[in-house]
PDB file of C-alpha atoms in Angstrom:
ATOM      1  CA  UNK A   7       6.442  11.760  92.715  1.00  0.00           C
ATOM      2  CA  UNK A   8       9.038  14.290  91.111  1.00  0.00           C
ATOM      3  CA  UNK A   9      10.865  13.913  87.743  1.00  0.00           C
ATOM      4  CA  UNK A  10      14.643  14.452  87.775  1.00  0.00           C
ATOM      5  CA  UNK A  11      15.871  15.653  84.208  1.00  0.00           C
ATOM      6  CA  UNK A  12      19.346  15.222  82.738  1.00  0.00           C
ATOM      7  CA  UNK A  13      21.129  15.383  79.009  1.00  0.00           C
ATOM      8  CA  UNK A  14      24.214  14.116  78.767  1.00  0.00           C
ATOM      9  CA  UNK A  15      27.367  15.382  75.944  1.00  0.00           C
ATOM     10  CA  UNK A  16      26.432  12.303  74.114  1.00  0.00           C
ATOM     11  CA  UNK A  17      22.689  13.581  73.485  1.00  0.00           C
ATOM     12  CA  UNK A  18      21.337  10.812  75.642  1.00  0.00           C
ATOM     13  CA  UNK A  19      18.480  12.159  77.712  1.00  0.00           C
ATOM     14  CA  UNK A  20      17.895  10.709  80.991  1.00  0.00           C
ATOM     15  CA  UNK A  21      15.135  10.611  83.436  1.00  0.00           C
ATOM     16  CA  UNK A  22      14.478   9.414  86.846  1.00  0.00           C
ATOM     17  CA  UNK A  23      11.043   9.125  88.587  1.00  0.00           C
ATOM     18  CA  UNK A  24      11.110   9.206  92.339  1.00  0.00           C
ATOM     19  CA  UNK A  25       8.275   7.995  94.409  1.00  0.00           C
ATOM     20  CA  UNK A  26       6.948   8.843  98.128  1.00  0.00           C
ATOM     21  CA  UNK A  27       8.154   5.285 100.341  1.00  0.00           C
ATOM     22  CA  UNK A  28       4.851   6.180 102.382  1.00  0.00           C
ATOM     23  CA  UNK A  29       2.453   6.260  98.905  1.00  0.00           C
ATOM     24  CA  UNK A  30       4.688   2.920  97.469  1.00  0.00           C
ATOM     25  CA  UNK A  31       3.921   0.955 100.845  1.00  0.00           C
ATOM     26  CA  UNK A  32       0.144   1.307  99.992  1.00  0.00           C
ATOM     27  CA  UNK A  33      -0.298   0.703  96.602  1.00  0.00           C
ATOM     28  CA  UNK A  34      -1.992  -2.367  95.884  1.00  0.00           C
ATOM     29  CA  UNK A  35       0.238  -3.412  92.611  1.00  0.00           C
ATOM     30  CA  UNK A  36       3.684  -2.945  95.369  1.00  0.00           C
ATOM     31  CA  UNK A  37       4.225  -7.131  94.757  1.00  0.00           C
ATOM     32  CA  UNK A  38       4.588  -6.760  91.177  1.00  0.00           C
ATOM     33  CA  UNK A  39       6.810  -3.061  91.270  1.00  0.00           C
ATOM     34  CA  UNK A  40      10.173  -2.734  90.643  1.00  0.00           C
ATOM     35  CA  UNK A  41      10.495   0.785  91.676  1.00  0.00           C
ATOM     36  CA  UNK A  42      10.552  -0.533  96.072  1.00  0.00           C
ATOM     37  CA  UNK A  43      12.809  -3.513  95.895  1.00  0.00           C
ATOM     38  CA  UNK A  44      15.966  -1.574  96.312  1.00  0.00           C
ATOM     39  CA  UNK A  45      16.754   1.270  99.196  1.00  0.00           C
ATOM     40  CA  UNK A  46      15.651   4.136  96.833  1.00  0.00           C
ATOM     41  CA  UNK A  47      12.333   4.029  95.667  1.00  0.00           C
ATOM     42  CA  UNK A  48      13.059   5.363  91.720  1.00  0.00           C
ATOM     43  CA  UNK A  49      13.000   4.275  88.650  1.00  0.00           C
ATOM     44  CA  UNK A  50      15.109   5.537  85.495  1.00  0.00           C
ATOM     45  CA  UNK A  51      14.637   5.635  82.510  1.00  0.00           C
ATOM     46  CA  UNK A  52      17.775   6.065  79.601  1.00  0.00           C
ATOM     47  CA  UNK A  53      16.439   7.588  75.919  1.00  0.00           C
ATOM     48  CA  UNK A  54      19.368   7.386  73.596  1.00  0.00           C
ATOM     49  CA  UNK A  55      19.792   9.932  71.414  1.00  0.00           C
ATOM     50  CA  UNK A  56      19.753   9.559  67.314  1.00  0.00           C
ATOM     51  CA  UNK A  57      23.139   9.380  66.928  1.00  0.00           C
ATOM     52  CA  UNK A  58      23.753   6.073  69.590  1.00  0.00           C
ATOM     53  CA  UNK A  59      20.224   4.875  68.275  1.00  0.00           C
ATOM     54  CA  UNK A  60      21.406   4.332  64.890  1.00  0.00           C
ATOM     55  CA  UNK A  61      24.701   2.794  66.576  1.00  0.00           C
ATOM     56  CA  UNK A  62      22.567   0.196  68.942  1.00  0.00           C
ATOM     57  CA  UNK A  63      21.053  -0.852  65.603  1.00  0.00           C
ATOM     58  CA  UNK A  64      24.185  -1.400  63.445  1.00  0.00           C
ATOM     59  CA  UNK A  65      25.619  -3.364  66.697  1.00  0.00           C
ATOM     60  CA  UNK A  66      22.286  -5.684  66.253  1.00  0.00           C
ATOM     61  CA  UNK A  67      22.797  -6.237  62.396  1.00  0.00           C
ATOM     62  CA  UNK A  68      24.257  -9.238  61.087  1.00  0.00           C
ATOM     63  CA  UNK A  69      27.351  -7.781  59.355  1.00  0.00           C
ATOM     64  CA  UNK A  70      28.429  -6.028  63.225  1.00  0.00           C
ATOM     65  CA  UNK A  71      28.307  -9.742  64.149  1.00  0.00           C
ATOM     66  CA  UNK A  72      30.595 -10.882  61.280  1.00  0.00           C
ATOM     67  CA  UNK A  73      32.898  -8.381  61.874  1.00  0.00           C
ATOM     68  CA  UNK A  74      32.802  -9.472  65.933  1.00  0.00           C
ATOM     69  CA  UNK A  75      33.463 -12.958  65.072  1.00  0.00           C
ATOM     70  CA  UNK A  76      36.660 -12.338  63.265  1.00  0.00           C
ATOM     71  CA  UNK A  77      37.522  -9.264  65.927  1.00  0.00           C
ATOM     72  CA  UNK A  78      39.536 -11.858  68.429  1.00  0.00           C
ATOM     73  CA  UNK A  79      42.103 -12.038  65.859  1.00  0.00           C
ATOM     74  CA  UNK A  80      42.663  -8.848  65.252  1.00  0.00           C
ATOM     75  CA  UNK A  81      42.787  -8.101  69.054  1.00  0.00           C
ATOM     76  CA  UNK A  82      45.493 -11.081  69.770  1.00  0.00           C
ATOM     77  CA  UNK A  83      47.976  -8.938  67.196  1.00  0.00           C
ATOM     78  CA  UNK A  84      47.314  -5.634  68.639  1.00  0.00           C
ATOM     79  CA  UNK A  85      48.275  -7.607  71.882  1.00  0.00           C
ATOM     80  CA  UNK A  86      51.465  -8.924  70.776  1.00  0.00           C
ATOM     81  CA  UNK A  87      52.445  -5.240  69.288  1.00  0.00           C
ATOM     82  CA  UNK A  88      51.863  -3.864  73.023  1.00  0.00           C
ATOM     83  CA  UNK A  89      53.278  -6.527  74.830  1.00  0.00           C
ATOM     84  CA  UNK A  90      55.842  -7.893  73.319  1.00  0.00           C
ATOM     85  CA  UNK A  91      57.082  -5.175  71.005  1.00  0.00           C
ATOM     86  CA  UNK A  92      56.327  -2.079  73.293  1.00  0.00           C
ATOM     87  CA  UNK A  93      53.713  -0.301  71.414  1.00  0.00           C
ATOM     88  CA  UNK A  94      52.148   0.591  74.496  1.00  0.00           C
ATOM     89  CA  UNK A  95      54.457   2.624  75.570  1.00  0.00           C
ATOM     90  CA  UNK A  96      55.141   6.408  73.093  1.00  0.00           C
ATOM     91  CA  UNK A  97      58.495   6.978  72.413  1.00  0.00           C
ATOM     92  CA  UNK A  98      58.197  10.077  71.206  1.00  0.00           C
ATOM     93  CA  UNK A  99      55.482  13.213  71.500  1.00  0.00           C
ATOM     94  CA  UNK A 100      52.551  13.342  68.978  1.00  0.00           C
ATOM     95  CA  UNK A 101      50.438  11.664  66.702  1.00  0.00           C
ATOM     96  CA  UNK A 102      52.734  11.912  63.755  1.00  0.00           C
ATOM     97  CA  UNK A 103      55.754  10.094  66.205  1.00  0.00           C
ATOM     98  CA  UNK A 104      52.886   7.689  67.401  1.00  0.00           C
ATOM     99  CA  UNK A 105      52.299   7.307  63.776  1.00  0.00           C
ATOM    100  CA  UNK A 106      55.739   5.770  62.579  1.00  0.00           C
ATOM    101  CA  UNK A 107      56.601   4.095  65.886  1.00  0.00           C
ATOM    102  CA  UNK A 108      53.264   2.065  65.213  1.00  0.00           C
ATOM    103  CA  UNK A 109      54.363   1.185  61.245  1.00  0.00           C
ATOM    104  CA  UNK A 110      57.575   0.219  62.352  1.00  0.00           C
ATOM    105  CA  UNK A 111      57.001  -1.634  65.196  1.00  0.00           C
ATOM    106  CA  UNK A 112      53.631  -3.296  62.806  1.00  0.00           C
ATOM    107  CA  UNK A 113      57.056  -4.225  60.051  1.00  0.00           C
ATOM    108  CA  UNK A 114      59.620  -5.664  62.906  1.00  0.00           C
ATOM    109  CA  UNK A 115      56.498  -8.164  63.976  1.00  0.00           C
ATOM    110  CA  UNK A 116      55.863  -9.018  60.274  1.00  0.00           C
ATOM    111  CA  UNK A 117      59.106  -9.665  58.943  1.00  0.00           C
ATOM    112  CA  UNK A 118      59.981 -11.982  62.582  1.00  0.00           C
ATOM    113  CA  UNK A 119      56.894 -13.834  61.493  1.00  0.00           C
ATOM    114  CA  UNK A 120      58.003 -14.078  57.969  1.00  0.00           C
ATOM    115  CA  UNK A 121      61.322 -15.423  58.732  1.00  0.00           C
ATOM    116  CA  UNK A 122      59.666 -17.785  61.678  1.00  0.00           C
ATOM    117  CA  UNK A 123      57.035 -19.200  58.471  1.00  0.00           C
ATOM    118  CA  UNK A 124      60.611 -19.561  55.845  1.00  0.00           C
ATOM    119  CA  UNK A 125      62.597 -21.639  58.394  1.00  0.00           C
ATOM    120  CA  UNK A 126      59.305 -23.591  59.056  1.00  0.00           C
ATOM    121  CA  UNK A 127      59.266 -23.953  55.208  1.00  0.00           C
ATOM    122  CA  UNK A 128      62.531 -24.736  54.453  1.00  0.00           C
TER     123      UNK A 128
END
């Protein structure tokens, strides 16, 4: 068996065990391994590091899940900026230009929608 060794930017460390096919076809638990069902006879392993550790657990907490139930919402506008209004396309060159072409293009959908909600009113 050998031990392959890798750290990724993110911090994660991973590690993959490769077994002999010759020592895997004669072990008595081979029915119940994972490690010889596919073409490569490994298994890896992925430990995340602290910083995506503490992330996995606020994803798991009940106020991630809040915030995911109202997310679809939010997405559908950010949609209709991009689509509709060209927001996914830069006008200009940097962040500041990115900046103001996504306030104005946010004010143009909000005052159509205000106008749409006073003829529905009126």
């Amino acid at each position: 068996m050998r031990v392959e060794k890798r750290e990724a930017k993110n911090g994660n460390q991973y590690r993959n065990y490769v077994f002999s096919k010759k020592k895997c076809d004669k072990c008595p638990l081979k029915g119940q391994c994972k490690v010889g069902k596919g073409k490569t006879h490994s298994y890896s392993i992925t430990q995340a590091s602290e910083k995506n550790r503490s992330r996995l657990e606020f994803e798991a907490s009940e106020k991630f899940q809040e915030r995911l139930k109202i997310r679809h919402r939010i997405e559908e506008k950010n949609g209709e900026l991009k689509e509709a209004h060209g927001l996914g396309r830069a006008d200009s060159v940097g962040l500041f230009a990115m900046e103001l072409q996504m306030y104005f293009t946010a004010f143009v959908a909000n005052i159509k929608r205000i106008t749409k909600l006073i003829a529905l009113a009126g």
